[in-house]
Amino acid sequence: MTPRILFSDACMAEGADWLAAAEPRFAAVLDLCGPPPLRRRGDGFEALVSAIVSQQVSVASARAIMGKLEAAALVSAEQFAAASDETLRANGLSRQKARYIKALADARIDFDALRDAPEVHIVETLTAVPGIGRWTAEIYVMFSLGRADTFAPNDLALQEAARLLFDLDERPREKPMRAMSEAWTPWRTVAAGMLWHYYHHAKSREGVI
């Protein structure tokens, strides 16, 4: 079956309405926050470079590093493969992140083919590259490929939002979070969007998460 692709805010609203009808707590989130916005971004090599650059740094720092790389004409896999470690370090990359991006460039992934591939194949392909874990791969499927029915159960904000929304005693770990999300098929990406929406509301209200 061809996976459904999210391409507009109307798609997000459709999924939010379905979730609200299926789960009263999502109905409460929808009343409180409205439908989540579409969070599509580009796919391919540059999207994963951005994901690697963003690891363990602030949004502002990641943007600054990406700006330096672009100014130095370090954008494509070929450009990164040809660059020396010294050049990458001089443009803001740590030694480890330079190694990760070099490995990604050397992997020669067919990103066009990934657009139509099963999710399990996408995750296996991406996580075979050093520096790309399952969370990054699943976020790529959600936001770069726009799949409507993907979830990232390792995401701490999703876990905390689920704890608050569903009155759980503790933050659910990956396995129970993944099991919980099965009830939200075929709109798990939208469910994630609603949980992130609720997380930001709860953070503002409580000031502790």
Backbone as JSON, one array per atom type, in Angstrom:
{
  "sequence": "MTPRILFSDACMAEGADWLAAAEPRFAAVLDLCGPPPLRRRGDGFEALVSAIVSQQVSVASARAIMGKLEAAALVSAEQFAAASDETLRANGLSRQKARYIKALADARIDFDALRDAPEVHIVETLTAVPGIGRWTAEIYVMFSLGRADTFAPNDLALQEAARLLFDLDERPREKPMRAMSEAWTPWRTVAAGMLWHYYHHAKSREGVI",
  "N": [[0.84, -1.19, 0.0], [0.56, 2.22, -0.88], [2.12, 4.71, 0.99], [0.43, 7.26, 2.83], [0.87, 10.72, 2.22], [1.63, 13.69, 3.91], [0.8, 16.86, 2.94], [-0.24, 19.36, 3.34], [-1.71, 21.84, 5.58], [-4.34, 21.21, 5.76], [-4.38, 18.44, 5.57], [-3.23, 17.8, 8.02], [-5.23, 18.78, 9.71], [-7.32, 17.07, 9.04], [-6.32, 14.61, 9.97], [-6.12, 15.27, 12.69], [-8.79, 15.63, 13.39], [-9.72, 13.02, 13.06], [-8.25, 11.67, 15.04], [-9.21, 12.99, 17.31], [-11.83, 12.11, 17.32], [-11.41, 9.46, 17.85], [-10.07, 9.32, 20.28], [-10.72, 10.71, 23.33], [-8.92, 12.36, 24.76], [-7.25, 13.43, 22.87], [-9.15, 14.94, 21.62], [-9.51, 16.9, 23.53], [-7.0, 18.13, 23.42], [-7.12, 19.14, 20.83], [-9.18, 21.02, 21.08], [-7.93, 22.73, 22.84], [-5.49, 23.54, 21.66], [-5.77, 23.57, 18.91], [-5.4, 22.21, 15.51], [-2.25, 20.65, 14.74], [0.49, 22.29, 13.03], [1.65, 21.73, 9.65], [4.81, 20.3, 9.28], [6.75, 20.07, 7.25], [9.89, 19.51, 5.66], [12.85, 19.73, 3.61], [14.16, 16.81, 1.87], [16.74, 14.28, 1.57], [20.37, 14.38, 1.21], [21.32, 16.85, 2.35], [19.4, 17.4, 4.3], [19.9, 15.44, 6.2], [22.5, 16.06, 6.9], [22.0, 18.47, 8.21], [20.54, 17.42, 10.37], [22.53, 15.96, 11.71], [24.36, 18.0, 12.33], [22.8, 19.4, 14.13], [22.76, 17.91, 16.43], [22.99, 17.85, 19.89], [23.47, 20.6, 20.19], [22.46, 24.06, 20.38], [19.58, 25.47, 18.67], [20.23, 27.91, 17.47], [23.03, 27.73, 17.3], [23.3, 25.53, 15.59], [22.15, 26.56, 13.25], [23.98, 28.57, 12.68], [26.29, 27.08, 12.12], [25.43, 25.6, 9.89], [25.11, 27.75, 8.15], [27.77, 28.57, 7.82], [28.85, 26.32, 6.57], [27.41, 26.28, 4.17], [28.25, 28.73, 3.09], [30.87, 28.09, 2.6], [30.64, 26.48, 0.47], [30.0, 23.84, 1.02], [27.9, 21.56, 0.64], [26.84, 19.43, -0.94], [27.07, 15.8, -1.2], [29.32, 15.08, -2.64], [30.96, 17.32, -2.33], [31.46, 17.31, 0.42], [32.74, 14.83, 0.64], [35.1, 15.34, -0.68], [36.31, 17.25, 0.87], [38.76, 18.21, 3.29], [39.51, 17.03, 6.63], [40.42, 19.13, 8.15], [39.35, 21.35, 6.87], [36.62, 20.94, 7.32], [36.55, 21.09, 10.11], [37.35, 23.73, 10.43], [35.11, 25.02, 9.61], [33.24, 24.76, 11.56], [32.48, 22.19, 12.39], [32.62, 19.55, 14.73], [35.17, 17.08, 15.42], [33.98, 14.55, 15.56], [31.43, 14.94, 14.37], [32.22, 15.71, 11.83], [33.3, 13.3, 10.98], [30.99, 11.72, 10.94], [29.45, 12.98, 8.92], [31.12, 12.68, 6.75], [30.98, 9.89, 6.54], [28.3, 9.62, 5.87], [28.33, 10.87, 3.36], [29.96, 9.07, 2.0], [28.33, 6.87, 1.97], [26.57, 6.97, -0.12], [23.74, 7.04, -0.53], [20.66, 6.36, -2.13], [18.56, 8.7, -2.3], [16.27, 9.44, -3.68], [15.07, 6.98, -4.2], [14.39, 6.23, -1.64], [12.1, 7.66, -1.1], [9.84, 6.23, -1.87], [10.14, 3.87, -0.56], [9.57, 1.14, 1.81], [8.98, 1.91, 5.26], [10.54, 0.47, 7.13], [12.75, -0.26, 5.63], [13.83, 2.25, 5.03], [14.57, 3.17, 7.58], [16.45, 1.2, 8.29], [18.39, 1.64, 6.31], [19.26, 4.28, 6.83], [20.09, 4.21, 9.53], [22.29, 2.62, 9.34], [24.35, 4.24, 8.88], [27.01, 5.77, 10.59], [26.33, 7.86, 13.38], [23.71, 8.4, 12.8], [20.85, 7.72, 14.36], [17.96, 5.78, 15.38], [15.92, 7.57, 16.14], [16.55, 9.9, 14.64], [16.25, 8.86, 12.07], [13.51, 8.2, 12.03], [12.35, 10.72, 12.45], [13.16, 11.87, 10.08], [11.63, 10.38, 8.25], [9.1, 11.25, 9.02], [9.11, 14.14, 8.71], [10.76, 14.93, 6.54], [10.04, 13.17, 4.52], [7.34, 13.19, 4.83], [5.51, 11.25, 5.68], [2.39, 10.03, 6.81], [1.89, 8.24, 8.83], [3.86, 7.66, 10.92], [6.03, 7.38, 13.76], [7.95, 8.61, 16.53], [9.06, 7.19, 19.06], [11.16, 7.48, 20.86], [11.45, 10.12, 21.39], [11.85, 12.6, 23.75], [10.16, 14.75, 24.43], [7.72, 13.92, 23.35], [7.28, 11.67, 24.93], [7.04, 12.84, 27.48], [4.83, 14.51, 27.08], [2.88, 12.56, 26.6], [2.85, 11.35, 29.1], [1.77, 13.39, 30.69], [-0.68, 13.98, 29.38], [-2.08, 11.56, 29.37], [-2.17, 10.94, 32.01], [-0.17, 9.34, 33.25], [1.89, 7.41, 35.49], [4.62, 7.55, 35.2], [7.09, 8.68, 32.82], [6.63, 7.24, 29.68], [8.7, 4.73, 28.28], [10.58, 3.79, 25.29], [9.49, 1.29, 24.22], [6.81, 0.87, 25.45], [5.75, 3.31, 24.61], [5.81, 3.12, 21.84], [4.03, 1.01, 21.52], [1.69, 2.2, 22.52], [1.26, 4.11, 20.55], [0.3, 2.66, 18.42], [-2.45, 2.61, 18.44], [-3.1, 4.93, 17.23], [-2.78, 4.81, 14.55], [-4.17, 5.4, 11.34], [-2.71, 7.78, 11.58], [-0.34, 8.52, 12.93], [1.82, 10.35, 12.74], [0.51, 12.8, 12.83], [-0.6, 12.53, 15.35], [1.75, 12.68, 16.85], [2.36, 15.34, 16.3], [0.23, 16.59, 17.63], [0.78, 15.88, 20.25], [3.26, 17.17, 20.63], [2.33, 19.78, 20.36], [0.71, 19.9, 22.65], [2.64, 19.48, 24.61], [4.16, 21.87, 24.48], [2.22, 23.65, 25.32], [1.77, 22.69, 27.94], [4.29, 23.06, 29.03], [4.49, 25.81, 29.07], [2.42, 26.35, 30.81], [3.09, 24.98, 33.2], [5.78, 25.39, 33.58], [7.95, 23.71, 34.09], [8.85, 21.64, 32.48]],
  "CA": [[0.0, 0.0, 0.0], [1.32, 3.45, -0.95], [1.91, 5.47, 2.22], [-0.17, 8.58, 2.67], [1.81, 11.81, 2.41], [1.09, 14.94, 4.41], [1.31, 17.92, 2.08], [-0.87, 20.64, 3.65], [-2.32, 21.93, 6.9], [-5.64, 20.53, 5.69], [-4.11, 17.03, 5.9], [-3.04, 17.74, 9.47], [-6.53, 18.97, 10.34], [-8.08, 15.83, 8.84], [-5.81, 13.64, 10.92], [-6.45, 15.71, 14.05], [-10.22, 15.34, 13.6], [-9.84, 11.56, 13.23], [-7.71, 11.33, 16.36], [-10.12, 13.53, 18.32], [-13.0, 11.23, 17.36], [-11.01, 8.15, 18.35], [-9.49, 9.42, 21.62], [-11.19, 11.96, 23.96], [-7.84, 13.24, 25.21], [-6.83, 14.2, 21.71], [-10.2, 15.94, 21.41], [-9.21, 18.0, 24.45], [-5.84, 18.84, 22.87], [-7.57, 19.88, 19.65], [-9.92, 22.19, 21.59], [-7.0, 23.61, 23.55], [-4.36, 24.03, 20.85], [-6.03, 23.53, 17.48], [-4.63, 21.18, 14.82], [-0.82, 21.0, 14.61], [0.86, 22.72, 11.68], [2.51, 20.87, 8.84], [6.22, 20.61, 9.56], [7.56, 19.47, 6.2], [11.19, 20.1, 5.32], [13.42, 19.03, 2.48], [14.74, 15.5, 2.12], [18.02, 14.08, 0.93], [21.64, 14.47, 1.94], [21.44, 18.08, 3.14], [18.51, 17.29, 5.46], [20.56, 14.61, 7.21], [23.62, 16.86, 7.4], [21.42, 19.38, 9.19], [20.2, 16.65, 11.57], [23.79, 15.64, 12.41], [24.88, 19.26, 12.86], [21.94, 19.85, 15.23], [22.88, 17.05, 17.6], [23.6, 18.34, 21.13], [23.76, 22.04, 20.17], [21.25, 24.87, 20.31], [19.08, 25.77, 17.33], [21.01, 29.03, 16.94], [24.37, 27.24, 16.94], [23.16, 24.68, 14.41], [21.92, 27.43, 12.1], [25.23, 29.27, 12.38], [27.2, 26.12, 11.49], [24.92, 25.34, 8.55], [25.41, 28.92, 7.34], [29.2, 28.54, 7.49], [29.07, 25.25, 5.6], [26.88, 26.72, 2.88], [29.13, 29.78, 2.58], [32.1, 27.43, 2.16], [30.26, 25.56, -0.63], [29.93, 22.47, 1.53], [26.47, 21.26, 0.61], [26.56, 18.12, -1.53], [27.87, 14.66, -0.75], [30.61, 15.13, -3.34], [31.77, 18.38, -1.73], [31.91, 16.85, 1.73], [33.68, 13.73, 0.46], [36.37, 15.89, -1.14], [36.84, 18.2, 1.85], [39.66, 17.66, 4.32], [39.03, 17.17, 8.0], [40.78, 20.48, 8.61], [38.35, 22.27, 6.3], [35.35, 20.74, 8.03], [36.71, 21.63, 11.47], [37.42, 25.19, 10.33], [33.77, 25.52, 9.34], [32.34, 24.6, 12.69], [32.14, 20.82, 12.74], [33.5, 18.8, 15.62], [35.81, 15.94, 14.77], [33.01, 13.46, 15.46], [30.4, 15.26, 13.38], [32.87, 15.65, 10.52], [33.39, 11.88, 10.62], [29.63, 11.25, 10.63], [29.01, 13.52, 7.64], [31.93, 11.98, 5.74], [30.42, 8.55, 6.39], [27.05, 9.79, 5.13], [28.69, 11.14, 1.97], [30.51, 7.84, 1.42], [27.29, 5.83, 1.91], [25.95, 7.08, -1.46], [22.33, 6.63, -0.41], [19.75, 6.78, -3.2], [17.49, 9.36, -1.57], [15.05, 9.39, -4.49], [14.45, 5.66, -4.01], [13.83, 6.16, -0.29], [10.78, 8.3, -1.02], [8.79, 5.23, -2.05], [10.54, 2.63, 0.12], [8.92, 0.86, 3.09], [9.63, 2.61, 6.37], [11.56, -0.36, 7.76], [13.95, -0.17, 4.78], [14.39, 3.59, 5.21], [15.22, 3.22, 8.89], [17.64, 0.35, 8.23], [19.38, 2.3, 5.45], [19.81, 5.47, 7.47], [20.79, 3.89, 10.78], [23.55, 1.95, 9.02], [25.37, 5.3, 8.8], [27.39, 6.25, 11.92], [25.82, 9.18, 13.74], [22.27, 8.49, 12.55], [20.12, 6.74, 15.15], [16.58, 5.51, 14.98], [15.13, 8.79, 16.29], [16.82, 10.75, 13.48], [15.65, 8.22, 10.89], [12.05, 8.33, 12.1], [12.03, 12.13, 12.22], [13.34, 12.07, 8.64], [10.44, 9.82, 7.59], [7.95, 12.1, 9.35], [9.15, 15.53, 8.26], [11.37, 15.08, 5.22], [9.25, 12.39, 3.56], [5.93, 13.54, 5.0], [4.64, 10.1, 5.9], [1.32, 10.35, 7.77], [1.72, 7.21, 9.88], [5.17, 7.35, 11.5], [6.13, 7.87, 15.13], [9.32, 8.6, 17.07], [8.79, 6.96, 20.48], [12.3, 7.85, 21.69], [11.47, 11.55, 21.59], [11.55, 12.88, 25.16], [9.0, 15.62, 24.53], [6.54, 13.08, 23.12], [7.1, 10.84, 26.12], [6.56, 13.67, 28.58], [3.48, 14.92, 26.73], [2.02, 11.41, 26.82], [2.7, 11.18, 30.55], [0.85, 14.4, 31.19], [-2.0, 13.9, 28.76], [-2.75, 10.31, 29.73], [-2.1, 10.78, 33.47], [0.67, 8.18, 33.55], [2.71, 7.56, 36.68], [5.97, 7.9, 34.79], [7.27, 8.89, 31.4], [6.75, 5.95, 29.0], [9.92, 4.49, 27.5], [10.35, 3.56, 23.86], [8.62, 0.16, 23.89], [5.4, 1.17, 25.72], [5.32, 4.45, 23.8], [5.54, 2.61, 20.49], [2.79, 0.23, 21.61], [0.59, 3.15, 22.68], [1.02, 4.82, 19.3], [-0.38, 1.81, 17.45], [-3.88, 2.96, 18.44], [-3.28, 6.19, 16.49], [-2.7, 4.51, 13.12], [-3.13, 5.71, 10.34], [-2.34, 9.19, 11.7], [0.6, 8.65, 14.05], [2.58, 11.58, 12.61], [-0.36, 13.87, 13.33], [-0.65, 12.34, 16.8], [2.98, 13.26, 17.38], [2.21, 16.8, 16.23], [-0.68, 17.02, 18.68], [1.5, 15.73, 21.52], [4.21, 18.29, 20.72], [1.5, 20.96, 20.63], [0.32, 19.85, 24.06], [3.87, 19.64, 25.4], [4.5, 23.29, 24.57], [1.21, 24.27, 26.19], [2.02, 22.27, 29.32], [5.54, 23.69, 29.48], [4.17, 27.21, 29.38], [1.53, 26.39, 31.97], [3.71, 24.47, 34.42], [7.11, 25.98, 33.71], [8.91, 22.77, 34.66], [9.33, 20.64, 31.51]],
  "C": [[0.88, 1.26, 0.0], [1.07, 4.28, 0.3], [1.29, 6.83, 1.93], [0.86, 9.65, 3.01], [1.06, 13.05, 2.9], [1.67, 16.08, 3.58], [0.68, 19.28, 2.36], [-1.39, 20.64, 5.07], [-3.69, 21.27, 6.92], [-5.47, 19.03, 6.0], [-3.95, 16.87, 7.41], [-4.37, 17.88, 10.19], [-7.4, 17.72, 10.19], [-7.64, 14.76, 9.83], [-6.17, 13.98, 12.35], [-7.92, 15.42, 14.36], [-10.44, 13.84, 13.82], [-9.39, 11.14, 14.62], [-8.63, 11.81, 17.47], [-11.37, 12.67, 18.45], [-12.67, 9.89, 17.99], [-10.56, 8.19, 19.81], [-9.89, 10.76, 22.27], [-10.07, 12.89, 24.4], [-7.24, 14.03, 24.05], [-7.88, 15.26, 21.36], [-9.94, 17.16, 22.31], [-8.02, 18.81, 23.95], [-6.27, 19.69, 21.68], [-8.33, 21.13, 20.07], [-8.96, 23.22, 22.19], [-6.01, 24.31, 22.61], [-4.67, 24.17, 19.37], [-5.2, 22.44, 16.81], [-3.17, 21.6, 14.7], [-0.5, 21.42, 13.19], [1.66, 21.65, 10.95], [3.96, 21.28, 9.07], [7.12, 19.94, 8.53], [8.86, 20.23, 6.01], [11.75, 19.29, 4.15], [13.97, 17.66, 2.86], [16.11, 15.43, 1.47], [19.21, 14.32, 1.83], [21.7, 15.69, 2.86], [20.56, 18.03, 4.39], [19.18, 16.49, 6.57], [21.82, 15.29, 7.74], [23.12, 17.81, 8.48], [21.08, 18.65, 10.48], [21.45, 16.32, 12.39], [24.36, 16.91, 13.07], [24.11, 19.67, 14.11], [22.08, 19.03, 16.5], [23.63, 17.75, 18.73], [24.08, 19.79, 21.06], [22.45, 22.79, 20.08], [20.83, 25.07, 18.86], [19.91, 26.88, 16.69], [22.4, 28.58, 16.5], [24.32, 26.38, 15.68], [22.97, 25.52, 13.15], [23.2, 28.14, 11.69], [26.2, 28.34, 11.66], [26.74, 25.82, 10.06], [25.21, 26.52, 7.62], [26.87, 28.95, 6.92], [29.48, 27.47, 6.43], [28.58, 25.66, 4.22], [27.77, 27.8, 2.26], [30.44, 29.22, 2.04], [31.85, 26.44, 1.02], [30.38, 24.1, -0.2], [28.46, 22.12, 1.69], [26.22, 19.83, 0.15], [27.45, 17.03, -0.95], [29.26, 14.7, -1.38], [31.53, 16.18, -2.71], [32.29, 17.97, -0.36], [32.95, 15.74, 1.6], [35.06, 14.25, 0.08], [37.04, 16.8, -0.12], [37.75, 17.51, 2.86], [39.02, 17.82, 5.68], [39.3, 18.57, 8.54], [39.78, 21.51, 8.11], [37.03, 22.16, 7.04], [35.42, 21.3, 9.44], [36.72, 23.16, 11.44], [36.06, 25.81, 10.08], [32.75, 25.06, 10.37], [32.0, 23.2, 13.11], [33.14, 20.25, 13.75], [34.13, 17.65, 14.86], [34.82, 14.8, 14.55], [31.96, 13.73, 14.39], [30.98, 15.28, 11.97], [32.97, 14.2, 10.05], [32.03, 11.33, 10.22], [29.21, 11.71, 9.23], [29.83, 12.92, 6.5], [31.38, 10.58, 5.48], [29.11, 8.61, 5.6], [27.34, 10.04, 3.65], [29.18, 9.87, 1.28], [29.45, 6.76, 1.24], [26.56, 5.84, 0.57], [24.51, 6.56, -1.45], [21.53, 7.18, -1.59], [18.52, 7.4, -2.53], [16.18, 9.39, -2.36], [14.32, 8.07, -4.27], [13.82, 5.54, -2.63], [12.42, 6.73, -0.21], [9.64, 7.3, -1.13], [9.07, 3.92, -1.32], [9.71, 2.4, 1.38], [9.69, 1.52, 4.23], [10.75, 1.77, 6.99], [12.86, -0.31, 6.96], [14.63, 1.19, 4.95], [15.18, 3.66, 6.51], [16.5, 2.39, 8.88], [18.75, 1.01, 7.42], [20.05, 3.46, 6.18], [20.59, 5.14, 8.73], [22.06, 3.08, 10.56], [24.7, 2.95, 8.95], [25.73, 5.74, 10.22], [26.86, 7.65, 12.17], [24.34, 9.36, 13.48], [21.59, 7.36, 13.32], [18.69, 6.61, 14.69], [15.71, 6.76, 15.08], [15.31, 9.69, 15.07], [16.17, 10.18, 12.23], [14.14, 8.38, 10.89], [11.59, 9.77, 11.92], [12.17, 12.46, 10.74], [12.11, 11.56, 7.88], [9.23, 10.73, 7.82], [7.98, 13.42, 8.62], [9.76, 15.73, 6.89], [10.58, 14.33, 4.15], [7.76, 12.61, 3.72], [4.99, 12.37, 5.2], [3.63, 10.39, 7.02], [1.29, 9.41, 8.97], [3.07, 6.73, 10.4], [5.22, 7.96, 12.89], [7.58, 7.76, 15.59], [9.24, 8.41, 18.58], [9.96, 7.27, 21.4], [12.35, 9.34, 21.99], [11.01, 11.9, 23.0], [10.34, 13.78, 25.33], [7.71, 14.85, 24.29], [6.25, 12.22, 24.35], [6.51, 11.65, 27.27], [5.14, 14.16, 28.32], [2.49, 13.78, 26.96], [1.8, 11.17, 28.31], [1.68, 12.15, 31.12], [-0.57, 14.19, 30.67], [-2.78, 12.68, 29.21], [-2.63, 9.97, 31.22], [-1.31, 9.53, 33.87], [1.54, 8.45, 34.77], [4.14, 7.97, 36.34], [6.03, 8.07, 33.29], [7.44, 7.55, 30.7], [8.05, 5.86, 28.2], [9.55, 4.11, 26.06], [9.32, 2.46, 23.59], [7.16, 0.44, 24.23], [4.88, 2.35, 24.91], [5.0, 4.01, 22.38], [4.25, 1.82, 20.48], [1.58, 1.15, 21.72], [0.24, 3.8, 21.34], [0.29, 3.98, 18.26], [-1.87, 2.15, 17.34], [-4.16, 4.2, 17.6], [-3.05, 6.04, 15.0], [-4.08, 4.75, 12.49], [-2.62, 7.16, 10.4], [-1.31, 9.4, 12.81], [1.48, 9.9, 13.95], [1.78, 12.77, 13.13], [-0.5, 13.76, 14.84], [0.59, 12.91, 17.47], [2.9, 14.78, 17.38], [1.31, 17.32, 17.33], [-0.02, 16.91, 20.06], [2.54, 16.83, 21.69], [3.48, 19.6, 21.02], [1.17, 21.02, 22.12], [1.52, 20.03, 24.98], [4.21, 21.11, 25.58], [3.48, 24.04, 25.43], [1.49, 23.94, 27.65], [3.28, 22.92, 29.86], [5.29, 25.14, 29.86], [3.34, 27.31, 30.66], [2.25, 26.03, 33.25], [5.1, 25.04, 34.67], [8.16, 25.03, 34.25], [9.44, 21.78, 33.65], [9.81, 21.33, 30.24]]
}
